PDB file of C-alpha atoms in Angstrom:
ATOM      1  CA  UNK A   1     115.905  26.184  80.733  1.00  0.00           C
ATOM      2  CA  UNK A   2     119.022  27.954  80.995  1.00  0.00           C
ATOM      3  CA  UNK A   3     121.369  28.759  83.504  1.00  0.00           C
ATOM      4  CA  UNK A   4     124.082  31.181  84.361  1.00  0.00           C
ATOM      5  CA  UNK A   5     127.617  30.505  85.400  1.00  0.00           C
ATOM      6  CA  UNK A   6     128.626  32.759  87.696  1.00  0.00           C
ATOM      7  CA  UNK A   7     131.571  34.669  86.688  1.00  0.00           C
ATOM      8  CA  UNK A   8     135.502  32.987  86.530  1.00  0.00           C
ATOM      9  CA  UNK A   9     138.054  35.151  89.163  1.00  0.00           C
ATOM     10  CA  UNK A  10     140.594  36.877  87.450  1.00  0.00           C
ATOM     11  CA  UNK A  11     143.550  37.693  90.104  1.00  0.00           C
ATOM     12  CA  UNK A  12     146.054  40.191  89.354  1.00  0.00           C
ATOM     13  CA  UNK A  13     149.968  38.097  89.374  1.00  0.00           C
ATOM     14  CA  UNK A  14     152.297  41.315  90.778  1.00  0.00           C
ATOM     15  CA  UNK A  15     155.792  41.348  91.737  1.00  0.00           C
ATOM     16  CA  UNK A  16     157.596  43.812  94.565  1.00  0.00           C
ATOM     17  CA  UNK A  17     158.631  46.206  93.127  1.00  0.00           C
ATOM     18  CA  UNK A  18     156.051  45.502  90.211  1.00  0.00           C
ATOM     19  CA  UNK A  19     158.105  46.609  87.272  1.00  0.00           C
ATOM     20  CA  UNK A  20     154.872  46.379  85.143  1.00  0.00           C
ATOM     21  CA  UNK A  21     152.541  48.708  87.116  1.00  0.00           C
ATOM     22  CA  UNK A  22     153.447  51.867  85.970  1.00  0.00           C
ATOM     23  CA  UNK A  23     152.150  50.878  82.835  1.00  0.00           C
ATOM     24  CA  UNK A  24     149.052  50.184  83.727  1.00  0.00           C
ATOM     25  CA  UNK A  25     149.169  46.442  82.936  1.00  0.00           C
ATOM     26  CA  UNK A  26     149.516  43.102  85.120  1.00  0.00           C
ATOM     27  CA  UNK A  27     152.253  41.109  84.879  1.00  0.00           C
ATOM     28  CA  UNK A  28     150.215  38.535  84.719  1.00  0.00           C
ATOM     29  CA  UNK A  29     146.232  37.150  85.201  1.00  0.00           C
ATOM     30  CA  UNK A  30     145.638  34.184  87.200  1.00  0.00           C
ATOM     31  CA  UNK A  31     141.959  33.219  85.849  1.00  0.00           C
ATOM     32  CA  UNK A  32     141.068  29.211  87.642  1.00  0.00           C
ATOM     33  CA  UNK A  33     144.069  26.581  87.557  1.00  0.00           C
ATOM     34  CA  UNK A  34     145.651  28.700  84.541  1.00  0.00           C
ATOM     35  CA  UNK A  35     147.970  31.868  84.767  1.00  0.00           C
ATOM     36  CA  UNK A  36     148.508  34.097  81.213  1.00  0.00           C
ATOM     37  CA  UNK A  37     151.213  36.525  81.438  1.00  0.00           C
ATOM     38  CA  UNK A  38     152.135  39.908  79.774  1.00  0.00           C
ATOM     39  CA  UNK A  39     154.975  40.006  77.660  1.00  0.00           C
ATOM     40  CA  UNK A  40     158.120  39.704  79.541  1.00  0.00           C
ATOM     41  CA  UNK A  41     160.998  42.173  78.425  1.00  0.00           C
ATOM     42  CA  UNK A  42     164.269  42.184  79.193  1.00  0.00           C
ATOM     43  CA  UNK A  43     164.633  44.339  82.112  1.00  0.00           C
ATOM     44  CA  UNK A  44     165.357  44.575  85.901  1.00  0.00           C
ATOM     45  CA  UNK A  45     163.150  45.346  88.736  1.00  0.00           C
ATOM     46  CA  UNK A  46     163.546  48.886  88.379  1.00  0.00           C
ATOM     47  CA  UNK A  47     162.851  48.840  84.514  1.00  0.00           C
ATOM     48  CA  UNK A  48     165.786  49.396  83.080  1.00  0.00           C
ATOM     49  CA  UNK A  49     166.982  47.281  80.461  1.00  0.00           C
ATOM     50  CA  UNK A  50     169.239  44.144  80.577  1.00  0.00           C
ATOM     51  CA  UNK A  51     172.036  43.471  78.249  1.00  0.00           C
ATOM     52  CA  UNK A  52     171.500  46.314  75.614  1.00  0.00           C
ATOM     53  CA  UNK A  53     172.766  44.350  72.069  1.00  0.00           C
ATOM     54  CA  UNK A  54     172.915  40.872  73.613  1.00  0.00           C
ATOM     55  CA  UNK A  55     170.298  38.685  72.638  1.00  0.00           C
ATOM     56  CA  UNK A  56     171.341  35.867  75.067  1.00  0.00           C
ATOM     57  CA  UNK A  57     171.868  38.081  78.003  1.00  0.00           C
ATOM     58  CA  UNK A  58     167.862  39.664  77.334  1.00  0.00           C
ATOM     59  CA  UNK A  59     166.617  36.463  76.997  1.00  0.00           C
ATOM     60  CA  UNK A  60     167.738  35.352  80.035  1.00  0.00           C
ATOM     61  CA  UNK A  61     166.680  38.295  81.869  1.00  0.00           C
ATOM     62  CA  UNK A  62     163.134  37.465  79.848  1.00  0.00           C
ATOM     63  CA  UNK A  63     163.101  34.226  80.700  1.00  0.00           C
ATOM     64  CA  UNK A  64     164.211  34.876  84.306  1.00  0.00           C
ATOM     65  CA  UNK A  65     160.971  37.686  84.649  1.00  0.00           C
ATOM     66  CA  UNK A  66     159.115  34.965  83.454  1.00  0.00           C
ATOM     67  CA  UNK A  67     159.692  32.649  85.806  1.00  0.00           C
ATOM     68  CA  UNK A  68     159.221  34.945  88.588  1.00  0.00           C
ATOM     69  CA  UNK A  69     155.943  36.156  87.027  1.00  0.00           C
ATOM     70  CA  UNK A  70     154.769  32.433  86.862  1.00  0.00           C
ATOM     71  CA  UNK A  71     156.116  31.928  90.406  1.00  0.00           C
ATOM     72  CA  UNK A  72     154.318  34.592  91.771  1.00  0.00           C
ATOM     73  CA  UNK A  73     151.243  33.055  90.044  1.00  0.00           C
ATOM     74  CA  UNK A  74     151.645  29.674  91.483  1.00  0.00           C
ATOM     75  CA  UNK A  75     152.781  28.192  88.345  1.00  0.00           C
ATOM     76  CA  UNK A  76     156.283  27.799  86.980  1.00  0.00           C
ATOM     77  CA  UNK A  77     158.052  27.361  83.769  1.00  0.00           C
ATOM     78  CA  UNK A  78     158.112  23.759  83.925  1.00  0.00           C
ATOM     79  CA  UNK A  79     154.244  24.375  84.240  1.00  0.00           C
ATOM     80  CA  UNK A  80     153.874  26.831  80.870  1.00  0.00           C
ATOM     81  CA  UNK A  81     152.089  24.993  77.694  1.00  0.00           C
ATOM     82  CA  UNK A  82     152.050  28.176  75.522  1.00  0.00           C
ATOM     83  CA  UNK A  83     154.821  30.740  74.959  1.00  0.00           C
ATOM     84  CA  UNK A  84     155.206  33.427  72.873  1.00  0.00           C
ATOM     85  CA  UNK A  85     158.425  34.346  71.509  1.00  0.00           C
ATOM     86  CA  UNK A  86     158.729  37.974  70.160  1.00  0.00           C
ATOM     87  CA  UNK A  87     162.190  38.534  68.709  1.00  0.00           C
ATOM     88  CA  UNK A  88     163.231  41.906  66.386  1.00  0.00           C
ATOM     89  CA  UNK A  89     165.668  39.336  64.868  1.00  0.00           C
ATOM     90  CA  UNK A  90     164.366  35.950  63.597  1.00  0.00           C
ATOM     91  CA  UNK A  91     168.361  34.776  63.212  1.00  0.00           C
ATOM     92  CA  UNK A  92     168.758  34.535  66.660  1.00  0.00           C
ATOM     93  CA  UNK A  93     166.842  31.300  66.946  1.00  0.00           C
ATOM     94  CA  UNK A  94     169.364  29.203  67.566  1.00  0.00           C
ATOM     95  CA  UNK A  95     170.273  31.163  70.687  1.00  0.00           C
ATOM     96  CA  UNK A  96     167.194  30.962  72.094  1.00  0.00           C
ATOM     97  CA  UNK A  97     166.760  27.427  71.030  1.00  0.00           C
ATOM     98  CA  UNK A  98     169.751  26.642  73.295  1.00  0.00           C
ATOM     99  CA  UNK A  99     167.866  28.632  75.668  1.00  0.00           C
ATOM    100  CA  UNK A 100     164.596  26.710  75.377  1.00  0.00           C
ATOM    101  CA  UNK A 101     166.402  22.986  75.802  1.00  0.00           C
ATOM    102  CA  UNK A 102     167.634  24.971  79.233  1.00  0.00           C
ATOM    103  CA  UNK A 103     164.496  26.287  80.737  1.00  0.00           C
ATOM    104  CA  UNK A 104     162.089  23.698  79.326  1.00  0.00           C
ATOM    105  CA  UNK A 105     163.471  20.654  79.004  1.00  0.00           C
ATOM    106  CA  UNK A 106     160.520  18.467  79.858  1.00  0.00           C
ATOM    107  CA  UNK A 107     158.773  17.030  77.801  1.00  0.00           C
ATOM    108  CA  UNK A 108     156.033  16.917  75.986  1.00  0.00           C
ATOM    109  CA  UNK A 109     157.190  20.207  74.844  1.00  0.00           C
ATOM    110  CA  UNK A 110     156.007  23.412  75.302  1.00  0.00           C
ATOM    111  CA  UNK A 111     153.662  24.801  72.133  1.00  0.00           C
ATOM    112  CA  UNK A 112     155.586  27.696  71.012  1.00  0.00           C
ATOM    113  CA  UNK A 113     155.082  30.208  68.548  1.00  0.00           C
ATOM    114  CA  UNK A 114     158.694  32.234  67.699  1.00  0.00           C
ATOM    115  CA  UNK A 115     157.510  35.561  65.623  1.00  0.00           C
ATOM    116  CA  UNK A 116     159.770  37.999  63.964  1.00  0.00           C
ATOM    117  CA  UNK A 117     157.987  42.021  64.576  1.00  0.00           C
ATOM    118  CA  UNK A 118     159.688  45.325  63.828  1.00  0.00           C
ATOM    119  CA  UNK A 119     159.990  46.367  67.435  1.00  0.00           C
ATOM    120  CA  UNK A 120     158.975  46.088  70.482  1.00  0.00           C
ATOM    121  CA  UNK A 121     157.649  49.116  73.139  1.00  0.00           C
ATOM    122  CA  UNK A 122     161.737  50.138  74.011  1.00  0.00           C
ATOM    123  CA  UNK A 123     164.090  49.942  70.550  1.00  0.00           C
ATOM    124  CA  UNK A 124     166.821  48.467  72.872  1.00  0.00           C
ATOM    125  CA  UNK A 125     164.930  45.344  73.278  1.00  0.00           C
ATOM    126  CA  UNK A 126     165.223  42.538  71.593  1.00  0.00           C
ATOM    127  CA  UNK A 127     163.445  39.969  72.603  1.00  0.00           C
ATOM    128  CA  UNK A 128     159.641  39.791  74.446  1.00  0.00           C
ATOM    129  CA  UNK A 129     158.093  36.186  75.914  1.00  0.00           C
ATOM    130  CA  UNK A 130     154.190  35.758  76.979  1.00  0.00           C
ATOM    131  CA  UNK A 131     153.422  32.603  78.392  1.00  0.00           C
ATOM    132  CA  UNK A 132     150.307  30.548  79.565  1.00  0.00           C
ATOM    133  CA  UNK A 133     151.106  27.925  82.184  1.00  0.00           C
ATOM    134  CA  UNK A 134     149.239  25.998  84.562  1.00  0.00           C
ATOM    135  CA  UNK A 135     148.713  26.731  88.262  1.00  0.00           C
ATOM    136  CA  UNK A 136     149.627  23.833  90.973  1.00  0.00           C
ATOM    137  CA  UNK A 137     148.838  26.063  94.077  1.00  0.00           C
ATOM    138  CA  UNK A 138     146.265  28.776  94.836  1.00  0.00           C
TER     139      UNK A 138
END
């Protein structure tokens, strides 16, 4: 005997203005008590970018989408488990480890994976962050 599970709700994360939807993508998916989000790049709002040649200064603006993203979601970064670190750089890991200690200090820590790639969708980035957290509100 078998039986079917009826389908998991996916629900669309946005932000206003949604600096993703032009794309065509979500910022994130909120799928049960878990949120996965797109890569977060560093720009503003209105999708320009953040701190052309300064790793730090995206990364914070990365890290700062992120948050919102996961906010949005019900989550938050003290609630992400998984993140994905694009960098077109793989040097500047110190910097973002400094950055890391900041915006995830509990612990256990995060599982992270920090990948070097030859670009990213705009050459003036430098850095890209996905995440999967978990969701304390719905």
């Amino acid at each position: 005997m078998s039986t079917t599970q009826p389908p998991v709700e996916r629900v669309r994360v946005s932000a206003e203005p949604d600096w993703y939807e032009s794309a065509g993508i979500s910022l994130g998916i909120r799928v049960g008590n878990l949120v996965f989000t797109s890569g977060q790049a560093p720009i503003d709002a209105q999708g320009a970018t953040v701190g052309a040649g300064d790793f730090e200064a995206q990364a914070r603006q990365a890290l700062a989408n992120l948050s919102t993203v996961l906010t949005n979601a019900g989550s938050a970064l003290s609630d992400v488990v998984k993140a994905t670190v694009f960098v077109t750089d793989i040097t500047r890991q110190d910097v973002f480890a400094k950055l890391r200690a900041e915006h995830f200090p509990d612990k256990p820590h995060l599982a992270e994976s920090f990948v070097e790639v030859s670009s990213l969708a705009d050459p003036e980035w430098m850095i890209e962050i996905e995440a999967i957290g978990l969701v304390r509100e719905h």
